[in-house]
mmCIF file of C-alpha atoms in Angstrom:
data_model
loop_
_atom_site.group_PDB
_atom_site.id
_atom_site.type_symbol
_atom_site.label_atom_id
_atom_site.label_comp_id
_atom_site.label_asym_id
_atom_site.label_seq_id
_atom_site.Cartn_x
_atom_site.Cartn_y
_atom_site.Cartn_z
ATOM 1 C CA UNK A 6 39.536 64.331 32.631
ATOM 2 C CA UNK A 7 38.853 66.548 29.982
ATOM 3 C CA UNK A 8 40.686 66.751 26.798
ATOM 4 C CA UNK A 9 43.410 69.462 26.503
ATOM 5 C CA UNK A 10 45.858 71.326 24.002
ATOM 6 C CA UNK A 11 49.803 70.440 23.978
ATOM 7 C CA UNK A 12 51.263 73.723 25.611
ATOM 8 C CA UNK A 13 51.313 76.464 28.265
ATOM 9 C CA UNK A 14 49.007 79.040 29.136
ATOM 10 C CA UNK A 15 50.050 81.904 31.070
ATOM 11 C CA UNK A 16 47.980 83.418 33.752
ATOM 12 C CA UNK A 17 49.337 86.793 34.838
ATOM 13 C CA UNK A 18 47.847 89.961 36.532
ATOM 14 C CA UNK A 19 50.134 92.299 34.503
ATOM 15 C CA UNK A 20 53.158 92.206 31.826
ATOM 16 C CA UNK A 21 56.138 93.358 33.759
ATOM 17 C CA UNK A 22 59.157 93.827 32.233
ATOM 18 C CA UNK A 23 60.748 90.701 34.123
ATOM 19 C CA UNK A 24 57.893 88.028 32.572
ATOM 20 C CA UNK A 25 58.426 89.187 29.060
ATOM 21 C CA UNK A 26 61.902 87.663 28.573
ATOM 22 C CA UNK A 27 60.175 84.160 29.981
ATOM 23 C CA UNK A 28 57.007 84.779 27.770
ATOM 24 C CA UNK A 29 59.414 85.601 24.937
ATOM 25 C CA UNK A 30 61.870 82.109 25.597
ATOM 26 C CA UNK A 31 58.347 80.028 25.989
ATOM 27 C CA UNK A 32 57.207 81.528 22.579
ATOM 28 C CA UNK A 33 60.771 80.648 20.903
ATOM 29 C CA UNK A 34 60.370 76.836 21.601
ATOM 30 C CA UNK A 35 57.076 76.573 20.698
ATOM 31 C CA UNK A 36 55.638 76.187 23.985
ATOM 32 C CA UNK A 37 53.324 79.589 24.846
ATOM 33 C CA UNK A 38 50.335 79.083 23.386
ATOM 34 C CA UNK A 39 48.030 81.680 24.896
ATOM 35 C CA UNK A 40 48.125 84.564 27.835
ATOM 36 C CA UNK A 41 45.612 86.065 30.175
ATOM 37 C CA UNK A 42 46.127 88.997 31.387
ATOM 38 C CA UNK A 43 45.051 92.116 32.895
ATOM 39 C CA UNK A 44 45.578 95.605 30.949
ATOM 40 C CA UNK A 45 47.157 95.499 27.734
ATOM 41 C CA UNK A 46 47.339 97.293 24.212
ATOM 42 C CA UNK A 47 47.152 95.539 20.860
ATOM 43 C CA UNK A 48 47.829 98.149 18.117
ATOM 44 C CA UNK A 49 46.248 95.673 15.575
ATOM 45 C CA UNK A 50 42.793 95.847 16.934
ATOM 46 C CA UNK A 51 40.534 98.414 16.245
ATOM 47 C CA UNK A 52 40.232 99.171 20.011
ATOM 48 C CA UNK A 53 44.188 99.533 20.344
ATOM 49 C CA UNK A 54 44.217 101.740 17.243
ATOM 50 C CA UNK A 55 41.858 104.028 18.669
ATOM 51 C CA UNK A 56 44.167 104.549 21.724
ATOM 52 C CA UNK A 57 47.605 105.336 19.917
ATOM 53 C CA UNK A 58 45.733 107.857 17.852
ATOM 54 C CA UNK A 59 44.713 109.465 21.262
ATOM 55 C CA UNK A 60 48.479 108.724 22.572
ATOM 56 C CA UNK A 61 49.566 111.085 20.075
ATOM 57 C CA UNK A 62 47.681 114.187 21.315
ATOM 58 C CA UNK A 63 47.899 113.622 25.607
ATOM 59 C CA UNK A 64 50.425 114.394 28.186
ATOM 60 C CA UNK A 65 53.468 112.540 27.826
ATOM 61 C CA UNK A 66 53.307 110.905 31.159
ATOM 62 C CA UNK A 67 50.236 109.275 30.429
ATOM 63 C CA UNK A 68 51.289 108.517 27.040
ATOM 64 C CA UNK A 69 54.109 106.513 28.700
ATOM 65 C CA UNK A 70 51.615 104.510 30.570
ATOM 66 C CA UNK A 71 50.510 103.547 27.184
ATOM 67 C CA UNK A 72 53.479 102.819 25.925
ATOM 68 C CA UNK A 73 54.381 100.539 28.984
ATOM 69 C CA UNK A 74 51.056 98.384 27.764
ATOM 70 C CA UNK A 75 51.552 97.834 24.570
ATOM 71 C CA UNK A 76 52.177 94.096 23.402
ATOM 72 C CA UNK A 77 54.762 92.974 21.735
ATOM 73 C CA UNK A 78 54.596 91.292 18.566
ATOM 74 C CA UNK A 79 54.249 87.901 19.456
ATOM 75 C CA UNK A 80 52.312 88.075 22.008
ATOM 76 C CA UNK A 81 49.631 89.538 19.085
ATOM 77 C CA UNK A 82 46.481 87.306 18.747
ATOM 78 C CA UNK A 83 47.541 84.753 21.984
ATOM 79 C CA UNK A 84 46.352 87.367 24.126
ATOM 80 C CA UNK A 85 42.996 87.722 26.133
ATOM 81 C CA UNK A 86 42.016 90.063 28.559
ATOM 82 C CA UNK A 87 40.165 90.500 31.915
ATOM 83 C CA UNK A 88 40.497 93.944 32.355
ATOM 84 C CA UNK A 89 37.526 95.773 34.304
ATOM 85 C CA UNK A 90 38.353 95.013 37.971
ATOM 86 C CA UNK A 91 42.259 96.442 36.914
ATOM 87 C CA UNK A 92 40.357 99.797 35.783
ATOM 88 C CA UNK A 93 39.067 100.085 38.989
ATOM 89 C CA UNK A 94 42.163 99.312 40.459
ATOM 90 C CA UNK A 95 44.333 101.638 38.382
ATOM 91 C CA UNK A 96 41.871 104.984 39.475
ATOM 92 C CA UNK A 97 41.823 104.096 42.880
ATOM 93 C CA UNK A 98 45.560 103.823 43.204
ATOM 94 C CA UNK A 99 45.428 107.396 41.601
ATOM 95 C CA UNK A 100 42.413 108.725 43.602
ATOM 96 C CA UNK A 101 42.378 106.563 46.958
ATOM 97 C CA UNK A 102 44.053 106.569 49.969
ATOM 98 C CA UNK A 103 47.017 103.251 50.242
ATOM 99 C CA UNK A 104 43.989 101.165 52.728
ATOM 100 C CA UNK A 105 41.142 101.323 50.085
ATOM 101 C CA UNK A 106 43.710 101.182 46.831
ATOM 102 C CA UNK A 107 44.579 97.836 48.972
ATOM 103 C CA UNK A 108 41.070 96.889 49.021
ATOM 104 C CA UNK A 109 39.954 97.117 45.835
ATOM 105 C CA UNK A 110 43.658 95.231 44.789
ATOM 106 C CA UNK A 111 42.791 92.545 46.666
ATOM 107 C CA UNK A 112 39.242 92.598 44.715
ATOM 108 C CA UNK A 113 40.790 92.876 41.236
ATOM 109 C CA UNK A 114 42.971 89.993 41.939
ATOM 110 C CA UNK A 115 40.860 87.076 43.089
ATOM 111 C CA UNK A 116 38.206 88.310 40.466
ATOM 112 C CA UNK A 117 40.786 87.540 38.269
ATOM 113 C CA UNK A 118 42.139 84.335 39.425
ATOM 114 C CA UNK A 119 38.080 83.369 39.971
ATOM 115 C CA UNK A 120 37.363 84.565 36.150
ATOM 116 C CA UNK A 121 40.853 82.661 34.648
ATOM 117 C CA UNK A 122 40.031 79.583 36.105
ATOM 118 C CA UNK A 123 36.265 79.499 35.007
ATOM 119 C CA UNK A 124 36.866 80.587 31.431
ATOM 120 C CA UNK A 125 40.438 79.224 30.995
ATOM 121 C CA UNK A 126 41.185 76.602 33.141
ATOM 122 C CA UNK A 127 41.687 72.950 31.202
ATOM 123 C CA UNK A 128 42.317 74.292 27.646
ATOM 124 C CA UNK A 129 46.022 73.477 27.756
ATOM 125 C CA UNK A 130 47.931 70.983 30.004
ATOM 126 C CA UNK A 131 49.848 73.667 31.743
ATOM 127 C CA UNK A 132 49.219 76.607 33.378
ATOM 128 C CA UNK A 133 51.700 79.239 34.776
ATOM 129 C CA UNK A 134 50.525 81.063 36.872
ATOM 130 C CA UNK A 135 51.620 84.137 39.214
ATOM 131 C CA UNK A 136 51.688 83.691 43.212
ATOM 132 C CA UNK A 137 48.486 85.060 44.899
ATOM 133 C CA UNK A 138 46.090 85.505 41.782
ATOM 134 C CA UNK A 139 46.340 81.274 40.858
ATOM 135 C CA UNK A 140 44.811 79.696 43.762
ATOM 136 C CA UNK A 141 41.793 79.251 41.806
ATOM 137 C CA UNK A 142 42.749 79.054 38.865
ATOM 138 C CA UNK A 143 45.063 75.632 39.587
ATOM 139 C CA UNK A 144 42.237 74.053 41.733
ATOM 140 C CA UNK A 145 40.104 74.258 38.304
ATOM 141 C CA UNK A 146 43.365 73.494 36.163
ATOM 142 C CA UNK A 147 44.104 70.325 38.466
ATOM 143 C CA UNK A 148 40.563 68.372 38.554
ATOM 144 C CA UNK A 149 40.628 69.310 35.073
ATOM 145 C CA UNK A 150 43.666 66.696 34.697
ATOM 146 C CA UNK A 151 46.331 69.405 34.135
ATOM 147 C CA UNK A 152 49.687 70.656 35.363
ATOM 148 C CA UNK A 153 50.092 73.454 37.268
ATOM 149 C CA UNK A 154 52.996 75.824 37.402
ATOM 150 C CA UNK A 155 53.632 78.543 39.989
ATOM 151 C CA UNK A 156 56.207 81.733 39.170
ATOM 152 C CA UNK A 157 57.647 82.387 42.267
ATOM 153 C CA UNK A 158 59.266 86.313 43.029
ATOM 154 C CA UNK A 159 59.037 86.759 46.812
ATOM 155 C CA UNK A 160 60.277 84.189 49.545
ATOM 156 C CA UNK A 161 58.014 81.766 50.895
ATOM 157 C CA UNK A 162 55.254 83.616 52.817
ATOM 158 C CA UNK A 163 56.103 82.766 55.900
ATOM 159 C CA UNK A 164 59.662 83.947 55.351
ATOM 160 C CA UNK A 165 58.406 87.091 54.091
ATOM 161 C CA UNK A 166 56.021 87.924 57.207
ATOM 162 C CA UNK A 167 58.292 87.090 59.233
ATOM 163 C CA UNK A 168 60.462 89.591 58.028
ATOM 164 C CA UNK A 169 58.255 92.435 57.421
ATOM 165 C CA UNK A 170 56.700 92.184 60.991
ATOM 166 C CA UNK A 171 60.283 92.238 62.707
ATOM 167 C CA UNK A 172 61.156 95.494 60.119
ATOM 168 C CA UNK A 173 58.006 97.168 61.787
ATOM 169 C CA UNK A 174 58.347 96.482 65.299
ATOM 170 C CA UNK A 175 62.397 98.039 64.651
ATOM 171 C CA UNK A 176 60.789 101.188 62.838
ATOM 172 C CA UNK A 177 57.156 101.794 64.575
ATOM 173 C CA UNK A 178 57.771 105.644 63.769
ATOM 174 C CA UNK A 179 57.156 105.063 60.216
ATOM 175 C CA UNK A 180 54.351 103.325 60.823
ATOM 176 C CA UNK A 181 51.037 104.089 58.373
ATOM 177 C CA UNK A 182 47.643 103.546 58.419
ATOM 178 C CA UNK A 183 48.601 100.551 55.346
ATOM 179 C CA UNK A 184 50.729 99.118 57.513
ATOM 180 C CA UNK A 185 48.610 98.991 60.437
ATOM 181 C CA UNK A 186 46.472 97.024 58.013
ATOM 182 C CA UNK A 187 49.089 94.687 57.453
ATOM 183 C CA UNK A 188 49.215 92.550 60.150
ATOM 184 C CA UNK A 189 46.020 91.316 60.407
ATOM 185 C CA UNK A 190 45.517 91.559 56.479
ATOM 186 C CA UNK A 191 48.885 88.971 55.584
ATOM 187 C CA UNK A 192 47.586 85.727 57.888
ATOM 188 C CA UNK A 193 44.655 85.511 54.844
ATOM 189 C CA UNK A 194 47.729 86.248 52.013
ATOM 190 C CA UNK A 195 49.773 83.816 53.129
ATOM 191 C CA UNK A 196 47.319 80.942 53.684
ATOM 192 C CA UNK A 197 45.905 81.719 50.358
ATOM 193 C CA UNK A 198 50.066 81.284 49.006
ATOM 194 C CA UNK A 199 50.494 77.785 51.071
ATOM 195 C CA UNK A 200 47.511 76.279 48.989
ATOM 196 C CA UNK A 201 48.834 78.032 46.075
ATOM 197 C CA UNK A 202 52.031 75.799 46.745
ATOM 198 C CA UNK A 203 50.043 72.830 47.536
ATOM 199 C CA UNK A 204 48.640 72.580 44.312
ATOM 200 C CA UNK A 205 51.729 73.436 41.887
ATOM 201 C CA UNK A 206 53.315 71.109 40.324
ATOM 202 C CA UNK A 207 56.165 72.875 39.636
ATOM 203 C CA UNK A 208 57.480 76.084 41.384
ATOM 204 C CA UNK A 209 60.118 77.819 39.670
ATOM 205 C CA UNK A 210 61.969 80.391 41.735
ATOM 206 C CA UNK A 211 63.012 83.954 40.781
ATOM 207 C CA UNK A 212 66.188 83.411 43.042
ATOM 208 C CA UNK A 213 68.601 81.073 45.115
ATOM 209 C CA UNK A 214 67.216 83.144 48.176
ATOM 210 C CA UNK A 215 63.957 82.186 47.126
ATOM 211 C CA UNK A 216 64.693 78.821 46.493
ATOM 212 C CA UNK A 217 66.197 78.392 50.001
ATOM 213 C CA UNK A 218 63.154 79.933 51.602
ATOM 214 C CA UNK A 219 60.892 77.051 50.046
ATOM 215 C CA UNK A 220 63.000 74.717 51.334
ATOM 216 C CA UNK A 221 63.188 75.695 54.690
ATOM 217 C CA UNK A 222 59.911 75.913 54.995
ATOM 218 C CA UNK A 223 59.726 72.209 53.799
ATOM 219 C CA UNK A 224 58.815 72.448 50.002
ATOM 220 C CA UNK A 225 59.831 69.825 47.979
#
């Protein structure tokens, strides 16, 4: 067992609006003490400065894509970044058809979970994580000695394949080339979940739906 801070890292693919009110309550009782993330402007660097002086002078659509990445306060200097795999991500899902923007998702995401849990993994005794890109991340975190805990938005994943597959066979007409690729792409995405679940300690759930999907699937 190594030794390890008091406190809670975050892992988390992006900043959504939804995690900020959790990051913000975590920071409030002193508990957030660093978070990893994807994509994200700090206007206090010199590399964020750079790009609100170019925000000034481009399109205002992209300008609000800045503005949707720019940190808040205090999440200033408790933030690192794993960023180059999200790049790729973010042209392709401007450039690419749904099938390879899909692809090179599913790339960003386990690079990230794979780089979080080699460079971050063990520094603090928790880690929250978000379901899909922790499954490495907790493996590290738990022979480390830590805690692991799993933010949970969807239904369990067998609840939620269930229910996509029945929603296609009802509608085959809309059927698309991405979800052709579904079926045979959410067996992996859900086994990858289960161990995900397996290995969290805690899994706090976004709903009472949610919650009752766990348990029906026999999660403590």
């Amino acid at each position: 067992m190594t030794t390890m801070q008091s406190g809670i890292l975050v892992s988390t693919t992006d900043l959504r609006q939804s995690l900020m009110s959790i990051l913000k309550g975590l920071d409030e009782a002193l508990l957030l003490k660093e978070v990893v993330t994807t994509v994200a402007i700090d206007p206090d660097n010199i590399l964020g400065k750079c790009v609100m002086a170019v925000r000034n002078i481009i399109p205002s659509g992209f300008a609000k894509g800045i503005d949707r990445r720019i940190l808040p306060e205090f999440l200033r200097g408790k933030s690192n970044f794993i960023f180059i795999r999200e790049l790729a991500r973010l042209v392709a899902s401007k450039l690419a058809s749904d099938v390879f923007t899909h692809r090179v998702w599913l790339w960003a995401e386990l690079g990230f979970d794979r780089e979080v849990a080699r460079r971050f993994s063990g520094h603090f005794r928790y880690i929250y994580g978000m379901e899909h890109s922790s499954l490495e991340t907790f493996a590290r975190q738990k022979e480390l000695g830590g805690s692991c805990i799993l933010r949970q938005v969807m239904s369990h994943g067998r609840t939620s394949i269930n229910i996509i597959k029945d929603e296609i066979e009802k509608f085959p007409e809309y059927s698309t080339p991405y979800l052709r690729l579904f079926p045979g792409d959410i067996e992996r995405s859900v086994l990858r979940k289960e161990a995900e679940y397996r290995l969290a300690d805690l899994i706090i759930a976004n709903s009472r739906f949610v919650r009752d999907s766990f348990v029906k699937e026999g999660v403590n």
